[in-house]
Tab-separated table of N, CA, C and O in Angstrom:
chain	number	residue	atom	x	y	z
A	1	GLN	N	-3.361	-20.197	-6.477
A	1	GLN	CA	-3.711	-19.464	-5.354
A	1	GLN	C	-2.889	-18.014	-5.492
A	1	GLN	O	-1.730	-18.165	-5.440
A	2	VAL	N	-3.756	-17.407	-5.199
A	2	VAL	CA	-3.218	-15.764	-5.054
A	2	VAL	C	-3.752	-14.954	-4.029
A	2	VAL	O	-4.685	-14.947	-3.735
A	3	GLN	N	-2.913	-14.453	-3.003
A	3	GLN	CA	-3.593	-13.634	-2.022
A	3	GLN	C	-3.369	-12.330	-2.285
A	3	GLN	O	-1.923	-11.719	-2.689
A	4	LEU	N	-4.224	-11.311	-2.017
A	4	LEU	CA	-4.000	-10.011	-2.381
A	4	LEU	C	-4.284	-9.261	-0.965
A	4	LEU	O	-5.144	-9.323	-0.538
A	5	ILE	N	-3.415	-8.163	-0.858
A	5	ILE	CA	-3.582	-7.100	0.210
A	5	ILE	C	-3.478	-5.738	-0.330
A	5	ILE	O	-2.396	-5.231	-0.992
A	6	GLU	N	-4.552	-5.090	-0.065
A	6	GLU	CA	-4.855	-3.541	-0.448
A	6	GLU	C	-4.026	-2.806	0.627
A	6	GLU	O	-4.261	-3.017	1.829
A	7	THR	N	-3.560	-1.680	0.097
A	7	THR	CA	-2.947	-0.418	1.192
A	7	THR	C	-3.221	0.858	0.648
A	7	THR	O	-3.234	0.685	-0.511
A	8	GLY	N	-2.857	2.082	1.554
A	8	GLY	CA	-2.826	3.009	1.042
A	8	GLY	C	-4.375	3.881	1.117
A	8	GLY	O	-4.247	4.943	0.841
A	9	GLY	N	-5.437	3.232	1.648
A	9	GLY	CA	-6.563	4.119	2.060
A	9	GLY	C	-6.369	5.039	3.068
A	9	GLY	O	-5.423	5.075	3.927
A	10	GLY	N	-7.541	5.947	3.248
A	10	GLY	CA	-7.126	6.809	4.250
A	10	GLY	C	-8.247	8.028	4.122
A	10	GLY	O	-9.424	7.768	3.339
A	11	LEU	N	-8.184	9.197	4.752
A	11	LEU	CA	-9.017	10.258	4.718
A	11	LEU	C	-8.196	11.399	4.126
A	11	LEU	O	-7.157	11.726	4.559
A	12	VAL	N	-8.925	11.916	2.857
A	12	VAL	CA	-8.413	12.993	2.401
A	12	VAL	C	-9.367	13.984	2.006
A	12	VAL	O	-10.854	13.539	1.957
A	13	GLN	N	-9.271	15.313	1.942
A	13	GLN	CA	-10.328	16.335	1.620
A	13	GLN	C	-10.470	16.413	-0.095
A	13	GLN	O	-9.734	15.865	-0.846
A	14	ALA	N	-11.704	16.844	-0.510
A	14	ALA	CA	-12.012	16.701	-1.695
A	14	ALA	C	-10.768	17.384	-2.761
A	14	ALA	O	-10.416	18.694	-2.121
A	15	GLY	N	-10.739	16.999	-3.789
A	15	GLY	CA	-9.655	17.439	-4.709
A	15	GLY	C	-8.302	16.962	-4.199
A	15	GLY	O	-7.275	17.142	-5.270
A	16	GLY	N	-8.023	16.193	-3.426
A	16	GLY	CA	-6.654	15.662	-2.728
A	16	GLY	C	-6.451	14.343	-3.763
A	16	GLY	O	-7.319	13.797	-4.701
A	17	SER	N	-5.616	13.545	-3.362
A	17	SER	CA	-5.151	12.457	-3.984
A	17	SER	C	-4.667	11.403	-3.374
A	17	SER	O	-4.298	11.728	-1.740
A	18	LEU	N	-4.558	10.277	-3.349
A	18	LEU	CA	-4.106	8.995	-2.536
A	18	LEU	C	-3.919	7.911	-3.816
A	18	LEU	O	-4.110	7.824	-4.983
A	19	ARG	N	-3.023	7.165	-3.350
A	19	ARG	CA	-2.549	6.121	-4.300
A	19	ARG	C	-2.630	4.654	-3.321
A	19	ARG	O	-2.022	4.610	-2.375
A	20	LEU	N	-3.429	3.753	-3.914
A	20	LEU	CA	-3.718	2.695	-3.279
A	20	LEU	C	-2.789	1.714	-4.078
A	20	LEU	O	-2.583	1.760	-5.306
A	21	SER	N	-2.330	0.581	-3.286
A	21	SER	CA	-1.493	-0.552	-3.715
A	21	SER	C	-2.309	-1.763	-3.537
A	21	SER	O	-2.880	-2.032	-2.588
A	22	CYS	N	-2.125	-2.879	-4.148
A	22	CYS	CA	-2.347	-4.113	-4.260
A	22	CYS	C	-1.323	-5.026	-4.419
A	22	CYS	O	-0.733	-5.095	-5.499
A	23	ALA	N	-0.749	-5.651	-3.019
A	23	ALA	CA	0.381	-6.523	-3.051
A	23	ALA	C	0.101	-7.885	-3.243
A	23	ALA	O	-1.130	-8.405	-2.547
A	24	ALA	N	0.344	-8.734	-4.381
A	24	ALA	CA	0.196	-10.159	-4.575
A	24	ALA	C	1.005	-11.105	-4.081
A	24	ALA	O	2.229	-10.943	-4.383
A	25	SER	N	0.742	-12.271	-3.655
A	25	SER	CA	1.638	-13.168	-3.226
A	25	SER	C	1.706	-14.070	-4.404
A	25	SER	O	0.670	-14.197	-5.158
A	26	GLY	N	2.746	-15.159	-4.412
A	26	GLY	CA	2.662	-15.986	-5.632
A	26	GLY	C	3.893	-15.511	-6.241
A	26	GLY	O	4.016	-14.403	-6.819
A	27	ARG	N	4.270	-16.689	-7.185
A	27	ARG	CA	5.261	-16.179	-8.308
A	27	ARG	C	4.484	-15.976	-9.858
A	27	ARG	O	5.109	-15.782	-10.533
A	28	THR	N	3.233	-16.241	-10.020
A	28	THR	CA	2.562	-15.974	-11.050
A	28	THR	C	1.894	-15.022	-11.349
A	28	THR	O	0.811	-14.742	-12.318
A	29	PHE	N	2.078	-13.692	-10.487
A	29	PHE	CA	1.601	-12.446	-10.703
A	29	PHE	C	1.255	-12.102	-12.177
A	29	PHE	O	0.326	-11.360	-12.568
A	30	SER	N	2.263	-12.192	-12.944
A	30	SER	CA	2.430	-11.249	-14.332
A	30	SER	C	1.492	-12.117	-15.171
A	30	SER	O	1.181	-11.758	-16.067
A	31	SER	N	0.696	-13.481	-14.430
A	31	SER	CA	-0.317	-14.124	-15.252
A	31	SER	C	-1.435	-13.732	-15.314
A	31	SER	O	-2.271	-13.844	-16.063
A	32	TYR	N	-1.652	-12.620	-14.519
A	32	TYR	CA	-2.971	-12.546	-14.057
A	32	TYR	C	-3.580	-10.929	-14.370
A	32	TYR	O	-2.691	-10.127	-14.588
A	33	HIS	N	-4.713	-10.912	-14.884
A	33	HIS	CA	-5.103	-9.486	-15.284
A	33	HIS	C	-5.682	-8.902	-13.592
A	33	HIS	O	-5.977	-9.452	-13.023
A	34	MET	N	-5.531	-7.605	-13.546
A	34	MET	CA	-5.706	-7.054	-12.190
A	34	MET	C	-6.883	-5.947	-12.366
A	34	MET	O	-7.258	-5.362	-13.474
A	35	GLY	N	-7.986	-5.868	-11.397
A	35	GLY	CA	-8.594	-4.644	-11.287
A	35	GLY	C	-9.137	-4.194	-10.068
A	35	GLY	O	-8.617	-4.935	-9.009
A	36	TRP	N	-9.629	-2.972	-10.113
A	36	TRP	CA	-10.085	-2.502	-9.087
A	36	TRP	C	-11.691	-2.151	-8.808
A	36	TRP	O	-12.059	-1.902	-10.073
A	37	PHE	N	-12.132	-2.385	-7.775
A	37	PHE	CA	-13.546	-2.541	-7.607
A	37	PHE	C	-13.742	-1.497	-6.014
A	37	PHE	O	-12.704	-1.257	-5.377
A	38	ARG	N	-15.154	-1.013	-5.929
A	38	ARG	CA	-15.302	-0.254	-4.879
A	38	ARG	C	-16.631	-0.530	-4.195
A	38	ARG	O	-17.509	-0.735	-5.347
A	39	GLN	N	-16.800	-0.188	-3.162
A	39	GLN	CA	-18.277	-0.440	-2.709
A	39	GLN	C	-18.316	0.697	-1.543
A	39	GLN	O	-17.980	0.540	-0.347
A	40	ALA	N	-19.490	1.396	-1.797
A	40	ALA	CA	-19.938	2.510	-0.905
A	40	ALA	C	-21.170	2.032	0.028
A	40	ALA	O	-21.774	0.957	-0.208
A	41	PRO	N	-20.987	2.623	1.249
A	41	PRO	CA	-22.230	2.149	1.736
A	41	PRO	C	-23.533	2.262	1.376
A	41	PRO	O	-24.074	3.051	0.683
A	42	GLY	N	-24.464	0.941	1.465
A	42	GLY	CA	-25.677	0.751	1.112
A	42	GLY	C	-25.720	0.754	-0.500
A	42	GLY	O	-26.841	0.677	-1.179
A	43	LYS	N	-24.849	0.451	-1.117
A	43	LYS	CA	-24.510	0.372	-2.590
A	43	LYS	C	-23.829	-0.792	-2.786
A	43	LYS	O	-23.245	-1.301	-2.211
A	44	GLU	N	-23.889	-1.367	-4.222
A	44	GLU	CA	-23.405	-2.667	-4.923
A	44	GLU	C	-21.715	-2.181	-5.045
A	44	GLU	O	-21.564	-1.058	-5.427
A	45	ARG	N	-21.303	-3.239	-5.030
A	45	ARG	CA	-19.727	-3.044	-5.607
A	45	ARG	C	-19.852	-2.767	-7.109
A	45	ARG	O	-20.412	-3.427	-7.895
A	46	GLU	N	-19.063	-1.766	-7.276
A	46	GLU	CA	-18.821	-1.378	-8.609
A	46	GLU	C	-17.391	-1.478	-9.341
A	46	GLU	O	-16.124	-1.255	-8.603
A	47	PHE	N	-17.210	-1.677	-10.642
A	47	PHE	CA	-16.013	-1.683	-11.386
A	47	PHE	C	-15.414	-0.249	-11.293
A	47	PHE	O	-16.172	0.581	-11.550
A	48	VAL	N	-14.122	-0.246	-11.187
A	48	VAL	CA	-13.505	1.263	-11.200
A	48	VAL	C	-12.337	1.146	-12.303
A	48	VAL	O	-12.520	1.968	-13.255
A	49	ALA	N	-11.642	0.050	-12.302
A	49	ALA	CA	-10.467	0.086	-13.203
A	49	ALA	C	-9.811	-1.200	-13.398
A	49	ALA	O	-9.927	-2.242	-12.637
A	50	ALA	N	-9.182	-1.766	-14.662
A	50	ALA	CA	-8.591	-2.817	-14.898
A	50	ALA	C	-7.408	-2.681	-15.897
A	50	ALA	O	-7.392	-1.819	-16.273
A	51	ILE	N	-6.521	-3.613	-15.620
A	51	ILE	CA	-5.173	-3.524	-16.473
A	51	ILE	C	-4.810	-4.984	-17.024
A	51	ILE	O	-4.967	-5.960	-15.925
A	52	ASN	N	-4.391	-5.328	-18.064
A	52	ASN	CA	-4.026	-6.623	-18.250
A	52	ASN	C	-2.414	-7.092	-17.744
A	52	ASN	O	-1.828	-6.189	-16.960
A	53	TRP	N	-2.239	-8.191	-17.909
A	53	TRP	CA	-1.198	-8.762	-17.457
A	53	TRP	C	0.375	-8.221	-17.599
A	53	TRP	O	1.020	-7.996	-16.968
A	54	SER	N	0.264	-7.313	-18.757
A	54	SER	CA	1.152	-6.749	-19.372
A	54	SER	C	1.487	-5.250	-19.021
A	54	SER	O	2.370	-4.369	-19.297
A	55	GLY	N	0.684	-4.786	-18.411
A	55	GLY	CA	0.499	-3.360	-17.990
A	55	GLY	C	-0.383	-2.391	-19.085
A	55	GLY	O	-0.466	-1.399	-18.859
A	56	GLY	N	-0.757	-3.324	-20.068
A	56	GLY	CA	-1.397	-2.347	-20.967
A	56	GLY	C	-3.135	-2.829	-20.883
A	56	GLY	O	-3.343	-3.173	-19.884
A	57	GLY	N	-3.643	-2.265	-22.010
A	57	GLY	CA	-5.213	-2.042	-21.987
A	57	GLY	C	-6.063	-1.611	-20.997
A	57	GLY	O	-7.019	-2.044	-20.240
A	58	PRO	N	-5.333	-0.446	-20.179
A	58	PRO	CA	-6.072	0.103	-19.243
A	58	PRO	C	-7.760	0.531	-19.200
A	58	PRO	O	-7.837	1.057	-20.373
A	59	THR	N	-8.382	-0.010	-18.613
A	59	THR	CA	-10.081	0.588	-18.834
A	59	THR	C	-10.503	0.782	-17.389
A	59	THR	O	-9.982	0.601	-16.406
A	60	TYR	N	-11.284	2.151	-17.660
A	60	TYR	CA	-11.805	2.808	-16.379
A	60	TYR	C	-13.295	3.038	-16.689
A	60	TYR	O	-13.994	2.995	-17.400
A	61	ALA	N	-14.075	2.835	-15.613
A	61	ALA	CA	-15.533	3.520	-15.352
A	61	ALA	C	-15.465	4.703	-15.786
A	61	ALA	O	-14.611	5.522	-15.540
A	62	ASP	N	-16.504	5.177	-16.277
A	62	ASP	CA	-16.518	6.607	-16.810
A	62	ASP	C	-16.515	7.522	-15.197
A	62	ASP	O	-16.036	8.664	-15.699
A	63	SER	N	-16.921	7.170	-14.391
A	63	SER	CA	-17.013	7.998	-13.333
A	63	SER	C	-15.543	8.429	-12.741
A	63	SER	O	-15.373	9.409	-12.247
A	64	VAL	N	-14.661	7.615	-13.260
A	64	VAL	CA	-13.050	7.977	-12.848
A	64	VAL	C	-12.381	8.301	-13.788
A	64	VAL	O	-11.148	8.571	-13.565
A	65	LYS	N	-12.932	8.147	-15.087
A	65	LYS	CA	-11.887	8.373	-16.138
A	65	LYS	C	-11.476	9.791	-16.314
A	65	LYS	O	-11.993	11.028	-15.645
A	66	GLY	N	-10.060	9.840	-16.423
A	66	GLY	CA	-9.531	11.156	-16.478
A	66	GLY	C	-8.825	11.562	-14.944
A	66	GLY	O	-8.138	12.657	-14.770
A	67	ARG	N	-9.522	10.817	-13.813
A	67	ARG	CA	-8.915	11.152	-12.398
A	67	ARG	C	-8.360	10.050	-12.158
A	67	ARG	O	-7.208	10.368	-11.070
A	68	PHE	N	-8.448	8.949	-12.323
A	68	PHE	CA	-7.601	7.745	-11.773
A	68	PHE	C	-6.729	7.312	-12.768
A	68	PHE	O	-7.105	6.966	-13.873
A	69	THR	N	-5.687	6.473	-12.154
A	69	THR	CA	-4.909	6.026	-13.320
A	69	THR	C	-4.432	4.516	-12.495
A	69	THR	O	-3.854	4.294	-11.666
A	70	ILE	N	-4.405	3.324	-13.321
A	70	ILE	CA	-4.186	2.128	-12.718
A	70	ILE	C	-2.759	1.736	-13.564
A	70	ILE	O	-2.465	2.150	-14.518
A	71	SER	N	-2.079	1.062	-12.607
A	71	SER	CA	-0.950	0.732	-13.094
A	71	SER	C	-0.212	-0.591	-12.398
A	71	SER	O	-0.936	-1.102	-11.624
A	72	ARG	N	0.578	-1.010	-12.993
A	72	ARG	CA	1.323	-2.255	-12.245
A	72	ARG	C	2.866	-2.445	-12.240
A	72	ARG	O	3.346	-1.938	-13.248
A	73	ASP	N	3.474	-3.172	-11.405
A	73	ASP	CA	4.751	-3.303	-11.509
A	73	ASP	C	5.018	-4.896	-10.989
A	73	ASP	O	4.871	-5.368	-10.065
A	74	ASN	N	5.138	-5.724	-12.302
A	74	ASN	CA	5.329	-7.094	-12.173
A	74	ASN	C	6.542	-7.783	-11.272
A	74	ASN	O	6.570	-8.494	-10.530
A	75	ALA	N	7.455	-6.853	-11.410
A	75	ALA	CA	8.562	-6.970	-10.498
A	75	ALA	C	8.480	-6.995	-9.062
A	75	ALA	O	9.210	-7.636	-8.133
A	76	LYS	N	7.399	-6.229	-8.808
A	76	LYS	CA	7.214	-5.828	-7.151
A	76	LYS	C	5.791	-6.777	-6.941
A	76	LYS	O	5.060	-6.615	-5.871
A	77	ASN	N	5.218	-7.584	-8.012
A	77	ASN	CA	3.882	-8.189	-7.551
A	77	ASN	C	2.992	-7.032	-6.991
A	77	ASN	O	2.210	-7.534	-6.263
A	78	THR	N	2.736	-5.920	-7.714
A	78	THR	CA	2.114	-4.927	-7.119
A	78	THR	C	1.231	-4.230	-8.379
A	78	THR	O	1.717	-3.970	-9.384
A	79	VAL	N	-0.048	-3.928	-7.961
A	79	VAL	CA	-1.031	-3.020	-8.839
A	79	VAL	C	-1.376	-1.777	-7.982
A	79	VAL	O	-1.582	-1.919	-6.943
A	80	TYR	N	-1.229	-0.634	-8.784
A	80	TYR	CA	-1.688	0.580	-7.984
A	80	TYR	C	-2.721	1.397	-8.649
A	80	TYR	O	-3.203	1.017	-9.904
A	81	LEU	N	-3.237	2.001	-7.684
A	81	LEU	CA	-4.493	3.054	-8.423
A	81	LEU	C	-4.167	4.442	-7.767
A	81	LEU	O	-4.115	4.696	-6.363
A	82	GLN	N	-3.790	5.109	-8.592
A	82	GLN	CA	-3.702	6.492	-8.395
A	82	GLN	C	-4.943	7.456	-8.552
A	82	GLN	O	-5.493	7.456	-9.571
A	83	MET	N	-5.407	8.064	-7.538
A	83	MET	CA	-6.405	8.613	-7.572
A	83	MET	C	-6.170	10.083	-7.257
A	83	MET	O	-5.757	10.595	-6.379
A	84	ASP	N	-6.587	11.115	-8.210
A	84	ASP	CA	-6.616	12.337	-8.321
A	84	ASP	C	-7.813	12.868	-8.303
A	84	ASP	O	-8.783	12.545	-8.541
A	85	SER	N	-7.785	14.439	-7.894
A	85	SER	CA	-8.941	15.089	-7.984
A	85	SER	C	-10.426	14.256	-7.494
A	85	SER	O	-11.509	14.312	-8.074
A	86	LEU	N	-10.039	13.844	-6.058
A	86	LEU	CA	-11.018	12.916	-5.447
A	86	LEU	C	-12.359	13.900	-4.979
A	86	LEU	O	-12.182	14.927	-4.751
A	87	LYS	N	-13.404	13.217	-5.007
A	87	LYS	CA	-14.678	13.647	-4.845
A	87	LYS	C	-15.305	12.737	-3.601
A	87	LYS	O	-14.915	11.760	-3.385
A	88	PRO	N	-16.196	13.647	-2.790
A	88	PRO	CA	-16.845	12.599	-1.709
A	88	PRO	C	-17.756	11.668	-2.352
A	88	PRO	O	-17.540	10.426	-1.646
A	89	GLU	N	-17.812	11.562	-3.424
A	89	GLU	CA	-18.601	10.278	-4.115
A	89	GLU	C	-17.803	9.292	-4.449
A	89	GLU	O	-18.408	8.053	-4.817
A	90	ASP	N	-16.452	9.377	-4.140
A	90	ASP	CA	-15.297	8.225	-4.327
A	90	ASP	C	-15.147	7.575	-2.934
A	90	ASP	O	-14.797	6.738	-2.963
A	91	THR	N	-15.763	8.057	-2.050
A	91	THR	CA	-15.674	7.372	-0.608
A	91	THR	C	-16.347	5.951	-0.831
A	91	THR	O	-17.541	5.658	-1.047
A	92	ALA	N	-15.597	4.989	-0.401
A	92	ALA	CA	-15.784	3.337	-0.485
A	92	ALA	C	-14.793	2.932	0.017
A	92	ALA	O	-13.616	3.101	0.316
A	93	VAL	N	-14.891	1.269	-0.022
A	93	VAL	CA	-14.039	0.673	0.243
A	93	VAL	C	-13.504	0.066	-0.750
A	93	VAL	O	-14.357	-0.288	-2.020
A	94	TYR	N	-12.277	-0.038	-1.212
A	94	TYR	CA	-11.578	-0.222	-2.330
A	94	TYR	C	-10.938	-1.692	-2.295
A	94	TYR	O	-10.329	-2.096	-1.457
A	95	TYR	N	-11.492	-2.441	-3.383
A	95	TYR	CA	-10.937	-3.651	-3.417
A	95	TYR	C	-10.157	-3.977	-4.762
A	95	TYR	O	-10.623	-3.732	-5.886
A	96	CYS	N	-9.126	-4.839	-4.530
A	96	CYS	CA	-8.346	-5.197	-5.876
A	96	CYS	C	-8.718	-6.890	-6.136
A	96	CYS	O	-9.252	-7.501	-5.196
A	97	SER	N	-8.580	-7.076	-7.464
A	97	SER	CA	-9.120	-8.325	-7.688
A	97	SER	C	-8.287	-9.019	-8.967
A	97	SER	O	-7.745	-8.295	-9.812
A	98	ALA	N	-8.136	-10.326	-9.233
A	98	ALA	CA	-7.492	-10.769	-10.042
A	98	ALA	C	-7.834	-12.005	-10.425
A	98	ALA	O	-8.499	-12.660	-10.105
A	99	ASP	N	-7.544	-12.154	-12.134
A	99	ASP	CA	-8.183	-13.321	-12.663
A	99	ASP	C	-7.391	-13.492	-14.051
A	99	ASP	O	-6.803	-12.422	-14.601
A	100	ILE	N	-7.421	-14.736	-14.598
A	100	ILE	CA	-6.684	-14.798	-15.956
A	100	ILE	C	-7.518	-14.585	-17.145
A	100	ILE	O	-6.682	-14.605	-18.386
A	101	ILE	N	-8.569	-14.183	-17.002
A	101	ILE	CA	-9.459	-13.838	-18.130
A	101	ILE	C	-9.929	-12.069	-17.889
A	101	ILE	O	-10.679	-11.849	-16.763
A	102	PHE	N	-9.537	-11.279	-18.699
A	102	PHE	CA	-9.692	-9.834	-18.608
A	102	PHE	C	-11.361	-9.548	-18.624
A	102	PHE	O	-11.476	-8.708	-17.748
A	103	THR	N	-11.890	-9.911	-19.266
A	103	THR	CA	-13.411	-9.403	-19.464
A	103	THR	C	-13.920	-10.039	-18.321
A	103	THR	O	-15.043	-9.274	-17.768
A	104	THR	N	-13.631	-11.173	-17.531
A	104	THR	CA	-14.213	-11.258	-16.232
A	104	THR	C	-13.900	-10.410	-15.094
A	104	THR	O	-14.689	-9.917	-14.356
A	105	ILE	N	-12.478	-9.708	-15.087
A	105	ILE	CA	-12.322	-8.650	-14.249
A	105	ILE	C	-13.173	-7.435	-14.453
A	105	ILE	O	-13.832	-7.025	-13.608
A	106	VAL	N	-13.476	-6.996	-15.699
A	106	VAL	CA	-14.146	-5.793	-16.165
A	106	VAL	C	-15.563	-6.002	-15.762
A	106	VAL	O	-16.219	-5.371	-15.184
A	107	VAL	N	-16.264	-7.356	-16.167
A	107	VAL	CA	-17.528	-7.399	-15.984
A	107	VAL	C	-18.138	-7.542	-14.579
A	107	VAL	O	-18.967	-7.155	-14.108
A	108	ARG	N	-17.290	-8.666	-13.915
A	108	ARG	CA	-17.778	-8.919	-12.391
A	108	ARG	C	-16.693	-9.136	-11.380
A	108	ARG	O	-17.149	-9.279	-10.348
A	109	GLY	N	-15.482	-8.930	-11.606
A	109	GLY	CA	-14.333	-9.195	-10.810
A	109	GLY	C	-13.936	-10.355	-11.109
A	109	GLY	O	-14.518	-11.303	-11.506
A	110	GLY	N	-12.631	-10.624	-10.465
A	110	GLY	CA	-12.053	-11.874	-10.926
A	110	GLY	C	-12.117	-12.943	-9.942
A	110	GLY	O	-13.007	-12.912	-8.746
A	111	LYS	N	-11.514	-14.016	-9.950
A	111	LYS	CA	-11.574	-15.322	-8.930
A	111	LYS	C	-11.000	-14.835	-7.441
A	111	LYS	O	-11.424	-15.228	-6.741
A	112	TYR	N	-10.259	-13.827	-7.536
A	112	TYR	CA	-9.343	-13.933	-6.136
A	112	TYR	C	-9.644	-12.115	-5.900
A	112	TYR	O	-9.569	-11.258	-6.547
A	113	TRP	N	-9.714	-11.870	-4.628
A	113	TRP	CA	-10.014	-10.608	-4.020
A	113	TRP	C	-9.316	-10.431	-2.788
A	113	TRP	O	-9.041	-11.348	-2.158
A	114	GLY	N	-9.031	-8.946	-2.508
A	114	GLY	CA	-8.174	-8.643	-1.185
A	114	GLY	C	-9.404	-8.183	-0.369
A	114	GLY	O	-10.679	-8.431	-0.524
A	115	GLN	N	-8.874	-7.749	0.819
A	115	GLN	CA	-9.913	-7.844	1.934
A	115	GLN	C	-10.639	-6.101	1.899
A	115	GLN	O	-11.291	-6.041	2.414
A	116	GLY	N	-10.036	-5.473	0.977
A	116	GLY	CA	-10.383	-4.133	0.945
A	116	GLY	C	-9.748	-2.862	1.782
A	116	GLY	O	-9.047	-3.263	2.863
A	117	THR	N	-9.492	-1.872	1.266
A	117	THR	CA	-8.928	-0.627	1.994
A	117	THR	C	-10.107	0.514	1.854
A	117	THR	O	-10.404	0.907	0.810
A	118	GLN	N	-10.305	1.186	3.085
A	118	GLN	CA	-11.248	2.207	2.887
A	118	GLN	C	-10.678	3.832	2.589
A	118	GLN	O	-9.565	4.211	3.025
A	119	VAL	N	-11.459	4.185	1.728
A	119	VAL	CA	-11.065	5.689	1.109
A	119	VAL	C	-12.268	6.363	1.725
A	119	VAL	O	-13.446	6.183	1.032
A	120	THR	N	-12.080	7.592	2.401
A	120	THR	CA	-12.950	8.520	2.482
A	120	THR	C	-12.614	10.032	2.308
A	120	THR	O	-11.401	10.434	2.714
A	121	VAL	N	-13.640	10.340	1.524
A	121	VAL	CA	-13.085	11.975	0.889
A	121	VAL	C	-14.069	13.041	1.443
A	121	VAL	O	-15.286	12.854	1.118
A	122	SER	N	-13.617	13.890	2.251
A	122	SER	CA	-14.301	14.717	2.976
A	122	SER	C	-14.706	15.943	1.998
A	122	SER	O	-13.895	16.557	1.308
A	123	SER	N	-16.019	16.810	2.161
A	123	SER	CA	-16.169	17.636	1.431
A	123	SER	C	-15.643	18.967	1.949
A	123	SER	O	-15.131	19.209	3.185
């Protein structure tokens, strides 16, 4: 069982930056691949980024490539999403997800989900 708690959301102007954190409970965090998803009002949840258990293989949605960076610190049981050059269309609730299968994370999200953190980008 893994519990995930996202923090770091907020209101930022277009062009600004935010760093989201996702803290995981449990001693097996390093066994899990991690991902970030987002859901804007009236839209389906979409994949943003993923990273494998060792911190390698970062994968990004085309819409955020070059602007967002995913990373993790297994010693702190935390995965991060650094978001730069934010745009109004990045406004959404951001969720982190965990799974033992990397492709599952990328395709549809993992077995475990956090409660989400709101990111609002004003124009």
